[in-house]
């Protein structure tokens, strides 16, 4: 029960909540229940334990990630920014990726960079 041929596991909600939300739920639950590649050993053995918590059965590593997937698009960009210590260029790329109004954060980063140069 709760699963149909056409809408899959979202069938448990019947016609409730709207088709867009149910489609998003199917996409998210697929990511949530998939085995992922381990960033430490490379084996496809990483399982989600809780929201943002992942565990590799092969190498016994337990690590943090996105709520439903090992690494999100935004998380990947932030990790790159930290590793390369170049925040302004990637902040703009991040703004494009997330399609949100990122101008406030961008302005803060610019101000911080100006303050750093003054000191
Ligand atoms: Zn591993």
Short mmCIF file of N, CA and C and ligand atoms in Angstrom, two decimals:
data_model
loop_
_atom_site.label_atom_id
_atom_site.label_comp_id
_atom_site.label_asym_id
_atom_site.label_seq_id
_atom_site.Cartn_x
_atom_site.Cartn_y
_atom_site.Cartn_z
N UNK A 1 0.84 -1.20 0.00
CA UNK A 1 0.00 0.00 0.00
C UNK A 1 0.86 1.24 0.00
N UNK A 2 0.32 2.31 -0.56
CA UNK A 2 1.05 3.57 -0.55
C UNK A 2 2.00 3.72 -1.71
N UNK A 3 1.96 2.81 -2.66
CA UNK A 3 2.83 2.94 -3.83
C UNK A 3 2.04 2.59 -5.08
N UNK A 4 2.19 3.36 -6.10
CA UNK A 4 1.50 3.09 -7.35
C UNK A 4 2.48 3.09 -8.50
N UNK A 5 2.00 2.56 -9.65
CA UNK A 5 2.85 2.46 -10.83
C UNK A 5 3.23 3.84 -11.36
N UNK A 6 2.28 4.76 -11.34
CA UNK A 6 2.50 6.04 -12.01
C UNK A 6 3.25 7.04 -11.13
N UNK A 7 2.88 7.18 -9.86
CA UNK A 7 3.48 8.21 -9.02
C UNK A 7 4.44 7.62 -7.97
N UNK A 8 4.62 6.30 -7.98
CA UNK A 8 5.59 5.68 -7.08
C UNK A 8 5.23 5.88 -5.63
N UNK A 9 6.24 6.14 -4.81
CA UNK A 9 6.04 6.22 -3.37
C UNK A 9 5.26 7.45 -2.94
N UNK A 10 5.15 8.44 -3.83
CA UNK A 10 4.34 9.61 -3.50
C UNK A 10 2.86 9.27 -3.52
N UNK A 11 2.53 8.06 -3.98
CA UNK A 11 1.15 7.62 -4.01
C UNK A 11 0.51 7.56 -2.64
N UNK A 12 1.36 7.49 -1.60
CA UNK A 12 0.81 7.42 -0.24
C UNK A 12 0.09 8.71 0.14
N UNK A 13 0.35 9.79 -0.60
CA UNK A 13 -0.33 11.05 -0.31
C UNK A 13 -1.58 11.26 -1.15
N UNK A 14 -1.89 10.30 -2.03
CA UNK A 14 -3.09 10.44 -2.85
C UNK A 14 -2.99 11.67 -3.72
N UNK A 15 -4.04 12.49 -3.71
CA UNK A 15 -4.03 13.70 -4.52
C UNK A 15 -3.64 14.93 -3.71
N UNK A 16 -3.19 14.72 -2.47
CA UNK A 16 -2.93 15.86 -1.58
C UNK A 16 -1.61 16.56 -1.87
N UNK A 17 -1.49 17.78 -1.49
CA UNK A 17 -0.27 18.61 -1.45
C UNK A 17 0.19 19.13 -2.79
N UNK A 18 -0.39 18.73 -3.89
CA UNK A 18 -0.02 19.27 -5.20
C UNK A 18 1.03 18.42 -5.89
N UNK A 19 0.97 18.43 -7.22
CA UNK A 19 1.82 17.52 -7.99
C UNK A 19 3.28 17.95 -7.95
N UNK A 20 3.55 19.26 -7.89
CA UNK A 20 4.93 19.76 -7.86
C UNK A 20 5.67 19.30 -6.63
N UNK A 21 5.00 19.41 -5.49
CA UNK A 21 5.61 19.02 -4.22
C UNK A 21 5.83 17.51 -4.19
N UNK A 22 4.86 16.75 -4.72
CA UNK A 22 5.01 15.29 -4.72
C UNK A 22 6.14 14.84 -5.63
N UNK A 23 6.34 15.55 -6.76
CA UNK A 23 7.45 15.22 -7.65
C UNK A 23 8.79 15.51 -6.97
N UNK A 24 8.85 16.65 -6.25
CA UNK A 24 10.07 17.00 -5.52
C UNK A 24 10.37 15.97 -4.44
N UNK A 25 9.31 15.49 -3.80
CA UNK A 25 9.46 14.46 -2.75
C UNK A 25 10.05 13.19 -3.33
N UNK A 26 9.59 12.77 -4.51
CA UNK A 26 10.11 11.55 -5.14
C UNK A 26 11.60 11.72 -5.41
N UNK A 27 11.99 12.90 -5.96
CA UNK A 27 13.40 13.15 -6.29
C UNK A 27 14.26 13.13 -5.03
N UNK A 28 13.76 13.76 -3.95
CA UNK A 28 14.52 13.84 -2.70
C UNK A 28 14.65 12.48 -2.05
N UNK A 29 13.55 11.71 -2.04
CA UNK A 29 13.59 10.40 -1.37
C UNK A 29 14.51 9.43 -2.10
N UNK A 30 14.63 9.59 -3.44
CA UNK A 30 15.56 8.76 -4.20
C UNK A 30 16.99 9.02 -3.73
N UNK A 31 17.34 10.30 -3.58
CA UNK A 31 18.69 10.67 -3.11
C UNK A 31 18.91 10.18 -1.70
N UNK A 32 17.87 10.31 -0.88
CA UNK A 32 17.94 9.97 0.53
C UNK A 32 18.23 8.49 0.74
N UNK A 33 17.65 7.62 -0.09
CA UNK A 33 17.76 6.19 0.14
C UNK A 33 18.83 5.51 -0.70
N UNK A 34 19.43 6.27 -1.64
CA UNK A 34 20.50 5.73 -2.47
C UNK A 34 21.76 5.45 -1.66
N UNK A 35 22.57 4.50 -2.15
CA UNK A 35 23.93 4.37 -1.64
C UNK A 35 24.79 5.34 -2.44
N UNK A 36 25.66 6.08 -1.76
CA UNK A 36 26.50 7.07 -2.42
C UNK A 36 27.95 6.65 -2.42
N UNK A 37 28.75 7.31 -3.26
CA UNK A 37 30.19 7.05 -3.29
C UNK A 37 30.85 7.70 -2.07
N UNK A 38 31.77 6.97 -1.45
CA UNK A 38 32.46 7.48 -0.27
C UNK A 38 33.56 8.45 -0.68
N UNK A 39 33.63 9.65 -0.07
CA UNK A 39 34.70 10.59 -0.42
C UNK A 39 36.06 10.17 0.13
N UNK A 40 36.09 9.15 1.01
CA UNK A 40 37.35 8.70 1.60
C UNK A 40 37.91 7.49 0.87
N UNK A 41 37.07 6.47 0.62
CA UNK A 41 37.59 5.24 0.01
C UNK A 41 37.08 5.02 -1.41
N UNK A 42 36.07 5.75 -1.86
CA UNK A 42 35.61 5.66 -3.23
C UNK A 42 34.58 4.57 -3.49
N UNK A 43 34.33 3.70 -2.52
CA UNK A 43 33.34 2.64 -2.71
C UNK A 43 31.93 3.20 -2.62
N UNK A 44 31.01 2.56 -3.30
CA UNK A 44 29.62 3.02 -3.32
C UNK A 44 28.88 2.41 -2.13
N UNK A 45 29.31 2.80 -0.92
CA UNK A 45 28.77 2.16 0.28
C UNK A 45 28.33 3.15 1.35
N UNK A 46 28.12 4.41 0.97
CA UNK A 46 27.74 5.42 1.96
C UNK A 46 26.22 5.47 2.09
N UNK A 47 25.78 5.33 3.33
CA UNK A 47 24.35 5.34 3.62
C UNK A 47 24.02 6.51 4.55
N UNK A 48 22.85 7.08 4.35
CA UNK A 48 22.41 8.19 5.20
C UNK A 48 21.92 7.63 6.53
N UNK A 49 22.48 8.16 7.64
CA UNK A 49 22.05 7.69 8.96
C UNK A 49 20.96 8.57 9.53
N UNK A 50 21.14 9.90 9.38
CA UNK A 50 20.17 10.87 9.84
C UNK A 50 20.33 12.09 8.94
N UNK A 51 19.57 13.14 9.22
CA UNK A 51 19.68 14.34 8.39
C UNK A 51 21.10 14.89 8.49
N UNK A 52 21.82 14.92 7.37
CA UNK A 52 23.16 15.48 7.33
C UNK A 52 24.24 14.57 7.86
N UNK A 53 23.91 13.33 8.20
CA UNK A 53 24.89 12.41 8.78
C UNK A 53 25.00 11.16 7.91
N UNK A 54 26.20 10.88 7.43
CA UNK A 54 26.41 9.75 6.51
C UNK A 54 27.46 8.80 7.07
N UNK A 55 27.30 7.52 6.71
CA UNK A 55 28.18 6.49 7.24
C UNK A 55 28.61 5.56 6.12
N UNK A 56 29.93 5.29 6.03
CA UNK A 56 30.47 4.37 5.03
C UNK A 56 30.66 2.99 5.66
N UNK A 57 30.00 1.98 5.08
CA UNK A 57 30.08 0.63 5.62
C UNK A 57 31.46 0.02 5.38
N UNK A 58 32.14 0.50 4.32
CA UNK A 58 33.42 -0.08 3.92
C UNK A 58 34.55 0.38 4.84
N UNK A 59 34.68 1.70 5.01
CA UNK A 59 35.82 2.23 5.77
C UNK A 59 35.41 2.77 7.14
N UNK A 60 34.15 2.58 7.54
CA UNK A 60 33.65 2.97 8.86
C UNK A 60 33.74 4.47 9.14
N UNK A 61 33.85 5.29 8.09
CA UNK A 61 33.87 6.74 8.31
C UNK A 61 32.45 7.25 8.48
N UNK A 62 32.29 8.13 9.44
CA UNK A 62 31.01 8.80 9.64
C UNK A 62 31.25 10.29 9.46
N UNK A 63 30.50 10.92 8.59
CA UNK A 63 30.79 12.33 8.28
C UNK A 63 29.52 13.11 7.98
N UNK A 64 29.68 14.44 7.97
CA UNK A 64 28.55 15.34 7.73
C UNK A 64 28.43 15.65 6.25
N UNK A 65 27.22 15.93 5.81
CA UNK A 65 26.98 16.30 4.42
C UNK A 65 25.69 17.08 4.31
N UNK A 66 25.06 17.02 3.15
CA UNK A 66 23.76 17.66 3.00
C UNK A 66 22.70 16.89 3.76
N UNK A 67 21.52 17.44 3.86
CA UNK A 67 20.47 16.78 4.62
C UNK A 67 20.07 15.45 3.99
N UNK A 68 20.03 15.41 2.64
CA UNK A 68 19.57 14.19 1.96
C UNK A 68 20.60 13.58 1.04
N UNK A 69 21.66 14.32 0.69
CA UNK A 69 22.71 13.79 -0.19
C UNK A 69 24.07 14.11 0.42
N UNK A 70 25.07 13.31 0.02
CA UNK A 70 26.40 13.42 0.64
C UNK A 70 26.96 14.83 0.48
N UNK A 71 26.84 15.38 -0.73
CA UNK A 71 27.31 16.75 -0.92
C UNK A 71 26.33 17.51 -1.82
N UNK A 72 25.91 18.67 -1.35
CA UNK A 72 24.99 19.48 -2.13
C UNK A 72 25.80 20.39 -3.05
N UNK A 73 25.12 21.00 -4.00
CA UNK A 73 25.77 21.92 -4.94
C UNK A 73 26.36 23.12 -4.20
N UNK A 74 25.59 23.67 -3.28
CA UNK A 74 26.05 24.83 -2.51
C UNK A 74 27.21 24.43 -1.60
N UNK A 75 27.10 23.25 -0.96
CA UNK A 75 28.16 22.78 -0.08
C UNK A 75 29.46 22.59 -0.82
N UNK A 76 29.37 22.10 -2.06
CA UNK A 76 30.55 21.88 -2.90
C UNK A 76 31.24 23.22 -3.19
N UNK A 77 30.43 24.24 -3.53
CA UNK A 77 30.98 25.56 -3.85
C UNK A 77 31.64 26.18 -2.63
N UNK A 78 31.00 26.06 -1.46
CA UNK A 78 31.55 26.61 -0.22
C UNK A 78 32.87 25.93 0.12
N UNK A 79 32.92 24.60 -0.03
CA UNK A 79 34.15 23.86 0.26
C UNK A 79 35.28 24.32 -0.65
N UNK A 80 34.94 24.58 -1.92
CA UNK A 80 35.93 25.07 -2.89
C UNK A 80 36.42 26.46 -2.48
N UNK A 81 35.48 27.33 -2.05
CA UNK A 81 35.83 28.68 -1.63
C UNK A 81 36.81 28.64 -0.46
N UNK A 82 36.53 27.77 0.50
CA UNK A 82 37.38 27.67 1.69
C UNK A 82 38.76 27.12 1.31
N UNK A 83 38.78 26.10 0.43
CA UNK A 83 40.05 25.48 0.05
C UNK A 83 40.93 26.45 -0.72
N UNK A 84 40.31 27.24 -1.60
CA UNK A 84 41.10 28.15 -2.45
C UNK A 84 41.25 29.54 -1.83
N UNK A 85 40.55 29.80 -0.74
CA UNK A 85 40.56 31.11 -0.08
C UNK A 85 40.21 32.25 -1.04
N UNK A 86 39.35 31.97 -2.01
CA UNK A 86 38.89 33.02 -2.92
C UNK A 86 37.38 33.10 -2.79
N UNK A 87 36.93 34.11 -2.06
CA UNK A 87 35.53 34.13 -1.69
C UNK A 87 34.66 34.94 -2.63
N UNK A 88 35.18 36.03 -3.15
CA UNK A 88 34.35 36.94 -3.94
C UNK A 88 33.96 36.32 -5.27
N UNK A 89 34.92 35.75 -5.98
CA UNK A 89 34.64 35.20 -7.31
C UNK A 89 33.61 34.08 -7.22
N UNK A 90 33.78 33.20 -6.25
CA UNK A 90 32.87 32.06 -6.13
C UNK A 90 31.54 32.46 -5.51
N UNK A 91 31.53 33.56 -4.75
CA UNK A 91 30.27 34.02 -4.18
C UNK A 91 29.31 34.41 -5.30
N UNK A 92 29.86 34.99 -6.36
CA UNK A 92 29.03 35.36 -7.51
C UNK A 92 28.52 34.12 -8.22
N UNK A 93 29.39 33.11 -8.36
CA UNK A 93 28.98 31.85 -8.99
C UNK A 93 27.89 31.18 -8.17
N UNK A 94 28.05 31.26 -6.86
CA UNK A 94 27.07 30.67 -5.95
C UNK A 94 25.72 31.35 -6.10
N UNK A 95 25.76 32.68 -6.25
CA UNK A 95 24.52 33.44 -6.41
C UNK A 95 23.79 33.00 -7.67
N UNK A 96 24.55 32.74 -8.74
CA UNK A 96 23.94 32.29 -9.99
C UNK A 96 23.34 30.90 -9.79
N UNK A 97 24.08 30.03 -9.10
CA UNK A 97 23.63 28.66 -8.91
C UNK A 97 22.35 28.60 -8.10
N UNK A 98 22.30 29.35 -7.05
CA UNK A 98 21.14 29.24 -6.17
C UNK A 98 19.96 30.09 -6.64
N UNK A 99 20.21 30.95 -7.63
CA UNK A 99 19.17 31.78 -8.24
C UNK A 99 18.41 32.63 -7.22
N UNK A 100 19.07 32.94 -6.12
CA UNK A 100 18.40 33.75 -5.12
C UNK A 100 19.05 35.13 -5.06
N UNK A 101 18.44 36.02 -4.30
CA UNK A 101 19.03 37.35 -4.17
C UNK A 101 20.21 37.26 -3.20
N UNK A 102 21.38 37.19 -3.79
CA UNK A 102 22.58 36.94 -3.02
C UNK A 102 23.35 38.24 -2.80
N UNK A 103 22.74 39.35 -3.23
CA UNK A 103 23.48 40.62 -3.27
C UNK A 103 23.90 41.07 -1.87
N UNK A 104 23.09 40.77 -0.86
CA UNK A 104 23.43 41.19 0.50
C UNK A 104 24.72 40.52 0.97
N UNK A 105 24.80 39.20 0.77
CA UNK A 105 25.99 38.45 1.18
C UNK A 105 27.20 38.91 0.37
N UNK A 106 26.96 39.14 -0.93
CA UNK A 106 28.04 39.59 -1.83
C UNK A 106 28.60 40.93 -1.33
N UNK A 107 27.70 41.83 -0.94
CA UNK A 107 28.12 43.15 -0.45
C UNK A 107 28.94 43.00 0.84
N UNK A 108 28.48 42.09 1.72
CA UNK A 108 29.22 41.85 2.96
C UNK A 108 30.63 41.32 2.69
N UNK A 109 30.73 40.41 1.72
CA UNK A 109 32.03 39.85 1.37
C UNK A 109 32.94 40.95 0.83
N UNK A 110 32.37 41.80 -0.03
CA UNK A 110 33.15 42.91 -0.61
C UNK A 110 33.64 43.86 0.48
N UNK A 111 32.74 44.18 1.42
CA UNK A 111 33.11 45.06 2.53
C UNK A 111 34.21 44.45 3.37
N UNK A 112 34.10 43.14 3.61
CA UNK A 112 35.11 42.44 4.41
C UNK A 112 36.46 42.47 3.71
N UNK A 113 36.45 42.32 2.38
CA UNK A 113 37.69 42.34 1.62
C UNK A 113 38.32 43.74 1.66
N UNK A 114 37.47 44.78 1.56
CA UNK A 114 37.98 46.15 1.64
C UNK A 114 38.59 46.41 3.00
N UNK A 115 37.90 45.95 4.05
CA UNK A 115 38.43 46.12 5.41
C UNK A 115 39.76 45.41 5.60
N UNK A 116 39.88 44.22 4.99
CA UNK A 116 41.13 43.46 5.08
C UNK A 116 42.28 44.22 4.43
N UNK A 117 42.00 44.89 3.31
CA UNK A 117 43.05 45.63 2.61
C UNK A 117 43.49 46.84 3.41
N UNK A 118 42.53 47.48 4.12
CA UNK A 118 42.85 48.66 4.92
C UNK A 118 43.81 48.33 6.06
N UNK A 119 43.58 47.17 6.68
CA UNK A 119 44.38 46.79 7.84
C UNK A 119 45.81 46.38 7.47
ZN1 LIG B 1 34.47 4.74 2.70
#
